[in-house]
CSV table of C-alpha atoms in Angstrom, one decimal:
chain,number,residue,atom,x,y,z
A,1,UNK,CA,268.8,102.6,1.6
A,2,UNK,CA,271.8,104.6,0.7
A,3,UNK,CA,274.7,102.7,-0.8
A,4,UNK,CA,278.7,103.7,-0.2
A,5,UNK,CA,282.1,102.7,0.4
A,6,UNK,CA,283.6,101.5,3.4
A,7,UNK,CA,287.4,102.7,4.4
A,8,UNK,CA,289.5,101.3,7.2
A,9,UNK,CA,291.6,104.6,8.5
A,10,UNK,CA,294.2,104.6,10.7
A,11,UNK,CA,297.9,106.2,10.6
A,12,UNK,CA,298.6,104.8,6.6
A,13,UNK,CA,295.8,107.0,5.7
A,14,UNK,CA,295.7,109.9,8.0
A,15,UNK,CA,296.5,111.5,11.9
A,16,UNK,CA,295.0,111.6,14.8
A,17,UNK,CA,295.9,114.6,16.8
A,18,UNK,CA,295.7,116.4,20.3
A,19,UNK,CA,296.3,119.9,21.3
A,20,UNK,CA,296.4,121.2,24.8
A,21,UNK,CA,296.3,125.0,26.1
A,22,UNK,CA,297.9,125.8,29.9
A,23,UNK,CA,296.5,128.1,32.3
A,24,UNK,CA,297.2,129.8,35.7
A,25,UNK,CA,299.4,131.8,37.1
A,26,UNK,CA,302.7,129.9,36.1
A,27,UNK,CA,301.3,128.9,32.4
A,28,UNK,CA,304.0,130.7,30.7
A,29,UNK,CA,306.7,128.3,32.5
A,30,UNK,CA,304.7,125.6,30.9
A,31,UNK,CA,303.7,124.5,26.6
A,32,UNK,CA,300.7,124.4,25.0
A,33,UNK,CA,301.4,120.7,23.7
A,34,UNK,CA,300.6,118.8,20.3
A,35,UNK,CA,300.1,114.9,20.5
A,36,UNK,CA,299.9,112.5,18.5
A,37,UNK,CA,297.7,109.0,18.7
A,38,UNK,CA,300.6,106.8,17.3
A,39,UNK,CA,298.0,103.7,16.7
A,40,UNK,CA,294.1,104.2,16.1
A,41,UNK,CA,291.7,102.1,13.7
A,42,UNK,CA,288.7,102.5,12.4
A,43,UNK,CA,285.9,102.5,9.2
A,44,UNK,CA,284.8,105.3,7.9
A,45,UNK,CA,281.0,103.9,5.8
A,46,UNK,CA,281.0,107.0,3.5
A,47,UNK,CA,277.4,107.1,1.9
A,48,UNK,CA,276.3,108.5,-1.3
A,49,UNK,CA,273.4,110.3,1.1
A,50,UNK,CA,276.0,111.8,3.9
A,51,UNK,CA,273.1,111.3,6.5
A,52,UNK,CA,273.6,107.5,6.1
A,53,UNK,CA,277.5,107.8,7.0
A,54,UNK,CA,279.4,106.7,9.7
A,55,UNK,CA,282.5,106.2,11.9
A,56,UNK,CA,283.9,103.7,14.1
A,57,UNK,CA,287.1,104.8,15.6
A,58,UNK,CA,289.4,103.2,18.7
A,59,UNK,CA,292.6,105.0,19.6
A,60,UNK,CA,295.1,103.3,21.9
A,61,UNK,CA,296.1,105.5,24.8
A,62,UNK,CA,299.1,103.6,25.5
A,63,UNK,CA,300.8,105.1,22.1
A,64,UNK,CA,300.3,109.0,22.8
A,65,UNK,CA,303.4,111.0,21.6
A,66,UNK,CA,304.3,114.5,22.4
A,67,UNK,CA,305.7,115.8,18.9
A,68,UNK,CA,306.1,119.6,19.9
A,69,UNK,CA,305.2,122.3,22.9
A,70,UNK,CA,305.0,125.5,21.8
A,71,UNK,CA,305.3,128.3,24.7
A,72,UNK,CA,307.2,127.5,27.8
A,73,UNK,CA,310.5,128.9,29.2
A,74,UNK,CA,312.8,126.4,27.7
A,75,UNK,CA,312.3,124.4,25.1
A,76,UNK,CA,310.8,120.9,25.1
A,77,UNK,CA,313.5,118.2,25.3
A,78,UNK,CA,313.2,114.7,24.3
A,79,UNK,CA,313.0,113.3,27.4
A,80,UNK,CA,310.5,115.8,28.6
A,81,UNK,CA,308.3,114.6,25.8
A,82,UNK,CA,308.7,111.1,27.2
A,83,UNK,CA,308.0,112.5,30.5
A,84,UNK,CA,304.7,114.3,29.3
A,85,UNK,CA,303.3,111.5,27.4
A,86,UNK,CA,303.8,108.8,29.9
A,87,UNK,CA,302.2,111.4,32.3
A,88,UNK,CA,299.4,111.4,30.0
A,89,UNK,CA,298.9,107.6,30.1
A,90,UNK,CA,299.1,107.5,33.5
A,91,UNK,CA,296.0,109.9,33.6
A,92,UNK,CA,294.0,108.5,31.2
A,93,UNK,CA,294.8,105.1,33.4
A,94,UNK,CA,296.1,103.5,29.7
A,95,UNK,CA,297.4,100.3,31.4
A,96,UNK,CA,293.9,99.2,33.1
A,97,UNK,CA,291.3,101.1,30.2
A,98,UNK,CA,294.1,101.5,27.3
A,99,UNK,CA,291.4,102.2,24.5
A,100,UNK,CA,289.1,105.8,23.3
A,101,UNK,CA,286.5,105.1,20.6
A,102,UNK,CA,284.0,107.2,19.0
A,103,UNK,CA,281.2,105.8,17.5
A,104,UNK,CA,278.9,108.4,14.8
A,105,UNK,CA,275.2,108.4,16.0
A,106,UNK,CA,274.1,111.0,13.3
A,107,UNK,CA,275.8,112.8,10.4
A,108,UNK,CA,274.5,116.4,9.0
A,109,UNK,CA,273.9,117.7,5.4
A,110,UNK,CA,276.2,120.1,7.2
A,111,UNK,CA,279.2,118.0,7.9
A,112,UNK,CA,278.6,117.6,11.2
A,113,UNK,CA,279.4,114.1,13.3
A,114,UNK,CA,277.8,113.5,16.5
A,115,UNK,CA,278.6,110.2,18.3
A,116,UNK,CA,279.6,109.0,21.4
A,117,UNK,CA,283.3,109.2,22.9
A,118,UNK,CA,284.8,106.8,25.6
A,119,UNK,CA,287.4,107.1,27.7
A,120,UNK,CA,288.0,105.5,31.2
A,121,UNK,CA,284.9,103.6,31.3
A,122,UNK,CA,282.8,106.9,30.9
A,123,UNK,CA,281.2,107.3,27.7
A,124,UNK,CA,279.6,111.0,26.5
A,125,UNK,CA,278.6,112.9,24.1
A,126,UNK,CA,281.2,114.6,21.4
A,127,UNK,CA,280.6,116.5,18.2
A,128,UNK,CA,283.1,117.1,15.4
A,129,UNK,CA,282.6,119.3,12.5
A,130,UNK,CA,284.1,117.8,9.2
A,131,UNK,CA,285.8,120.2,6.6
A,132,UNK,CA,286.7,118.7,3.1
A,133,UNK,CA,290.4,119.6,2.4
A,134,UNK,CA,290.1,118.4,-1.2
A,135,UNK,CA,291.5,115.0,-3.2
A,136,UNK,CA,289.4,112.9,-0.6
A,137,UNK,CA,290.9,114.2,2.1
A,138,UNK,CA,288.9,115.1,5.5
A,139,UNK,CA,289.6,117.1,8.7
A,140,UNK,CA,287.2,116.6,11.5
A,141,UNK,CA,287.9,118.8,14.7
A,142,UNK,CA,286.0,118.8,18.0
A,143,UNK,CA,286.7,119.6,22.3
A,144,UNK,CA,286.7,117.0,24.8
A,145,UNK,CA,285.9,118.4,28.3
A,146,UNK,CA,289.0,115.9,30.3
A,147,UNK,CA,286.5,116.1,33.3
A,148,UNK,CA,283.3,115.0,31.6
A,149,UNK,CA,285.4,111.5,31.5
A,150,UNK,CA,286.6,111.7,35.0
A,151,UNK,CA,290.1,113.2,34.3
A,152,UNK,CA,291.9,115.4,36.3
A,153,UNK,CA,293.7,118.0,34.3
A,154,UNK,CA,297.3,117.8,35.1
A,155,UNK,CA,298.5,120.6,37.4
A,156,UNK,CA,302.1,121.5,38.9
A,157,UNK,CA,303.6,124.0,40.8
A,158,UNK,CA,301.0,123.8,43.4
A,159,UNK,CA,298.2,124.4,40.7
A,160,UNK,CA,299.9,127.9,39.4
A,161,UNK,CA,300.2,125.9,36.2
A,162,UNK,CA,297.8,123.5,34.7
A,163,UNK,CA,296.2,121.9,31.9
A,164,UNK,CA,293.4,123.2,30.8
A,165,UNK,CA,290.2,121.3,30.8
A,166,UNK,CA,289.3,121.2,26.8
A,167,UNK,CA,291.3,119.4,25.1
A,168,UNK,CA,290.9,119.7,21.1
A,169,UNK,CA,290.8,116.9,19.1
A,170,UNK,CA,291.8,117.0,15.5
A,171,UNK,CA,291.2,113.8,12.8
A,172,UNK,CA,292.7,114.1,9.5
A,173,UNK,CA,291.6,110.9,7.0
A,174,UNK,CA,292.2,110.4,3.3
A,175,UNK,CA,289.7,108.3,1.9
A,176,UNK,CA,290.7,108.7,-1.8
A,177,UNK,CA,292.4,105.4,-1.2
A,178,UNK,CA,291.2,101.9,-1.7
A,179,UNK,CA,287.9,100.9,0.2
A,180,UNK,CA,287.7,97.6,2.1
Protein backbone atom coordinates (compact mmCIF):
# COMPACT_ATOMS: atom_id res chain seq x y z
CA UNK A 1 0.00 0.00 0.00
CA UNK A 2 1.28 3.34 -1.14
CA UNK A 3 1.54 6.02 1.48
CA UNK A 4 0.91 10.06 0.67
CA UNK A 5 -0.44 13.26 1.67
CA UNK A 6 -3.84 14.43 1.58
CA UNK A 7 -4.68 18.22 0.40
CA UNK A 8 -8.02 19.96 0.68
CA UNK A 9 -8.05 22.35 -2.56
CA UNK A 10 -10.37 24.81 -3.32
CA UNK A 11 -10.07 28.62 -4.36
CA UNK A 12 -7.04 29.42 -1.39
CA UNK A 13 -5.07 26.98 -3.19
CA UNK A 14 -5.94 27.12 -6.84
CA UNK A 15 -8.89 27.93 -9.78
CA UNK A 16 -11.28 26.22 -11.27
CA UNK A 17 -11.99 27.37 -14.72
CA UNK A 18 -14.37 27.21 -17.82
CA UNK A 19 -13.88 28.14 -21.43
CA UNK A 20 -16.57 28.15 -24.02
CA UNK A 21 -16.11 28.55 -28.01
CA UNK A 22 -19.45 29.98 -30.21
CA UNK A 23 -20.48 28.71 -33.37
CA UNK A 24 -22.97 29.36 -36.35
CA UNK A 25 -23.64 31.70 -38.52
CA UNK A 26 -23.95 34.79 -36.11
CA UNK A 27 -20.77 33.50 -33.76
CA UNK A 28 -18.88 36.55 -34.43
CA UNK A 29 -21.76 38.80 -32.72
CA UNK A 30 -21.20 36.56 -29.84
CA UNK A 31 -17.64 35.74 -27.13
CA UNK A 32 -15.92 32.82 -26.57
CA UNK A 33 -16.31 33.11 -22.69
CA UNK A 34 -13.95 32.30 -19.63
CA UNK A 35 -15.74 31.26 -16.18
CA UNK A 36 -14.88 30.95 -13.20
CA UNK A 37 -16.19 28.30 -10.35
CA UNK A 38 -16.18 30.95 -7.47
CA UNK A 39 -16.65 28.00 -4.69
CA UNK A 40 -15.36 24.28 -5.25
CA UNK A 41 -13.78 21.80 -2.57
CA UNK A 42 -12.15 18.91 -2.61
CA UNK A 43 -8.93 16.40 -1.56
CA UNK A 44 -6.44 15.79 -3.60
CA UNK A 45 -4.74 11.99 -1.81
CA UNK A 46 -1.36 12.49 -3.64
CA UNK A 47 0.59 9.08 -3.41
CA UNK A 48 4.15 8.38 -3.35
CA UNK A 49 3.03 5.58 -6.26
CA UNK A 50 0.82 8.15 -8.58
CA UNK A 51 -1.35 5.11 -9.46
CA UNK A 52 -2.61 5.14 -5.86
CA UNK A 53 -3.82 8.98 -6.16
CA UNK A 54 -6.90 10.45 -6.18
CA UNK A 55 -9.48 13.34 -6.31
CA UNK A 56 -12.63 14.28 -4.87
CA UNK A 57 -13.91 17.44 -6.15
CA UNK A 58 -17.62 19.27 -5.83
CA UNK A 59 -18.04 22.66 -7.57
CA UNK A 60 -21.14 24.76 -6.76
CA UNK A 61 -22.98 25.78 -9.88
CA UNK A 62 -24.74 28.47 -8.21
CA UNK A 63 -21.21 30.62 -7.95
CA UNK A 64 -20.24 30.61 -11.86
CA UNK A 65 -18.61 33.95 -12.84
CA UNK A 66 -18.07 35.27 -16.23
CA UNK A 67 -14.49 37.04 -15.84
CA UNK A 68 -13.89 37.91 -19.69
CA UNK A 69 -15.38 37.18 -23.47
CA UNK A 70 -13.03 37.44 -25.90
CA UNK A 71 -14.55 37.93 -29.61
CA UNK A 72 -17.96 39.44 -30.01
CA UNK A 73 -19.03 42.81 -31.60
CA UNK A 74 -18.94 44.93 -28.50
CA UNK A 75 -17.32 44.29 -25.62
CA UNK A 76 -18.62 42.41 -22.61
CA UNK A 77 -20.22 44.68 -20.04
CA UNK A 78 -20.72 43.98 -16.45
CA UNK A 79 -24.11 43.40 -16.51
CA UNK A 80 -23.86 41.21 -19.51
CA UNK A 81 -21.51 38.99 -17.39
CA UNK A 82 -24.26 38.84 -14.82
CA UNK A 83 -26.63 38.11 -17.58
CA UNK A 84 -24.40 35.16 -18.91
CA UNK A 85 -23.70 33.58 -15.78
CA UNK A 86 -27.15 33.49 -14.31
CA UNK A 87 -28.07 32.17 -17.84
CA UNK A 88 -25.57 29.54 -17.13
CA UNK A 89 -27.21 28.50 -13.81
CA UNK A 90 -30.35 28.51 -15.13
CA UNK A 91 -29.12 25.72 -17.62
CA UNK A 92 -27.25 23.71 -15.50
CA UNK A 93 -30.75 23.92 -13.23
CA UNK A 94 -28.29 25.28 -10.15
CA UNK A 95 -31.18 25.96 -7.91
CA UNK A 96 -32.85 22.27 -7.92
CA UNK A 97 -29.09 20.18 -8.65
CA UNK A 98 -26.69 23.15 -7.54
CA UNK A 99 -23.53 20.76 -7.25
CA UNK A 100 -20.68 19.03 -10.18
CA UNK A 101 -18.17 16.54 -8.66
CA UNK A 102 -15.59 14.45 -10.04
CA UNK A 103 -14.58 11.67 -8.41
CA UNK A 104 -10.75 9.92 -9.80
CA UNK A 105 -11.44 6.10 -10.70
CA UNK A 106 -7.73 5.58 -11.98
CA UNK A 107 -4.56 7.70 -12.25
CA UNK A 108 -1.66 6.91 -14.98
CA UNK A 109 2.11 6.81 -14.71
CA UNK A 110 1.30 9.31 -17.46
CA UNK A 111 -0.63 11.86 -15.56
CA UNK A 112 -3.65 11.03 -16.68
CA UNK A 113 -7.07 11.20 -14.32
CA UNK A 114 -10.06 9.39 -15.31
CA UNK A 115 -13.11 9.60 -13.02
CA UNK A 116 -16.56 10.22 -13.12
CA UNK A 117 -18.23 13.80 -13.54
CA UNK A 118 -21.82 14.80 -12.46
CA UNK A 119 -23.88 17.20 -13.37
CA UNK A 120 -27.80 17.41 -13.37
CA UNK A 121 -28.36 14.12 -12.00
CA UNK A 122 -26.43 12.48 -14.92
CA UNK A 123 -23.11 11.14 -14.05
CA UNK A 124 -20.39 10.13 -17.06
CA UNK A 125 -17.24 9.52 -17.86
CA UNK A 126 -14.45 12.52 -17.98
CA UNK A 127 -10.63 12.39 -18.44
CA UNK A 128 -8.24 15.17 -17.56
CA UNK A 129 -4.60 15.13 -18.38
CA UNK A 130 -2.46 16.67 -15.50
CA UNK A 131 0.75 18.83 -16.36
CA UNK A 132 3.15 19.70 -13.55
CA UNK A 133 3.75 23.52 -13.65
CA UNK A 134 6.57 23.32 -11.06
CA UNK A 135 6.80 24.44 -7.03
CA UNK A 136 3.84 21.91 -6.49
CA UNK A 137 1.68 23.36 -8.62
CA UNK A 138 -0.72 21.23 -11.10
CA UNK A 139 -2.89 21.98 -14.16
CA UNK A 140 -5.38 19.38 -15.08
CA UNK A 141 -7.45 20.14 -18.33
CA UNK A 142 -10.21 17.99 -19.93
CA UNK A 143 -13.81 18.52 -22.46
CA UNK A 144 -17.14 18.06 -21.13
CA UNK A 145 -19.65 17.18 -23.94
CA UNK A 146 -22.85 19.79 -22.21
CA UNK A 147 -25.18 17.13 -23.88
CA UNK A 148 -23.77 13.95 -22.49
CA UNK A 149 -25.35 15.63 -19.14
CA UNK A 150 -28.56 16.58 -20.62
CA UNK A 151 -27.71 20.27 -21.42
CA UNK A 152 -28.84 22.25 -24.08
CA UNK A 153 -26.18 24.43 -25.42
CA UNK A 154 -27.32 27.94 -25.26
CA UNK A 155 -28.41 29.33 -28.62
CA UNK A 156 -29.81 32.95 -29.68
CA UNK A 157 -30.72 34.57 -32.63
CA UNK A 158 -32.88 31.86 -33.77
CA UNK A 159 -29.81 29.35 -33.48
CA UNK A 160 -27.36 31.56 -35.92
CA UNK A 161 -25.35 31.81 -32.70
CA UNK A 162 -24.72 29.21 -30.16
CA UNK A 163 -22.68 27.56 -27.69
CA UNK A 164 -20.75 25.08 -28.65
CA UNK A 165 -21.22 21.64 -27.20
CA UNK A 166 -17.50 21.08 -25.54
CA UNK A 167 -16.93 22.90 -23.02
CA UNK A 168 -13.22 22.77 -21.60
CA UNK A 169 -12.47 22.49 -18.29
CA UNK A 170 -9.34 23.70 -16.77
CA UNK A 171 -8.12 22.90 -12.75
CA UNK A 172 -5.15 24.60 -11.51
CA UNK A 173 -4.13 23.28 -7.68
CA UNK A 174 -1.05 24.12 -5.63
CA UNK A 175 -0.39 21.40 -3.39
CA UNK A 176 2.98 22.75 -2.07
CA UNK A 177 0.88 23.87 0.84
CA UNK A 178 0.11 22.34 4.11
CA UNK A 179 -1.63 18.75 3.92
CA UNK A 180 -4.71 18.05 6.06
Amino acid sequence: MSSGRTHRVGPDSGRLILRTARRGLASNVGHDLTVEVGRWSGEVLAADDPVASTVDVTAELATLRVLEGTGGVLPLSERDKRDIARTARRLLDADRRPHARFTSERVSESGVITGKLTVRGATRPLELTVTELGAGRYRATGTVVQSEYGIAPYTAFFGALRLADPVEVEAEVDLSGPVS
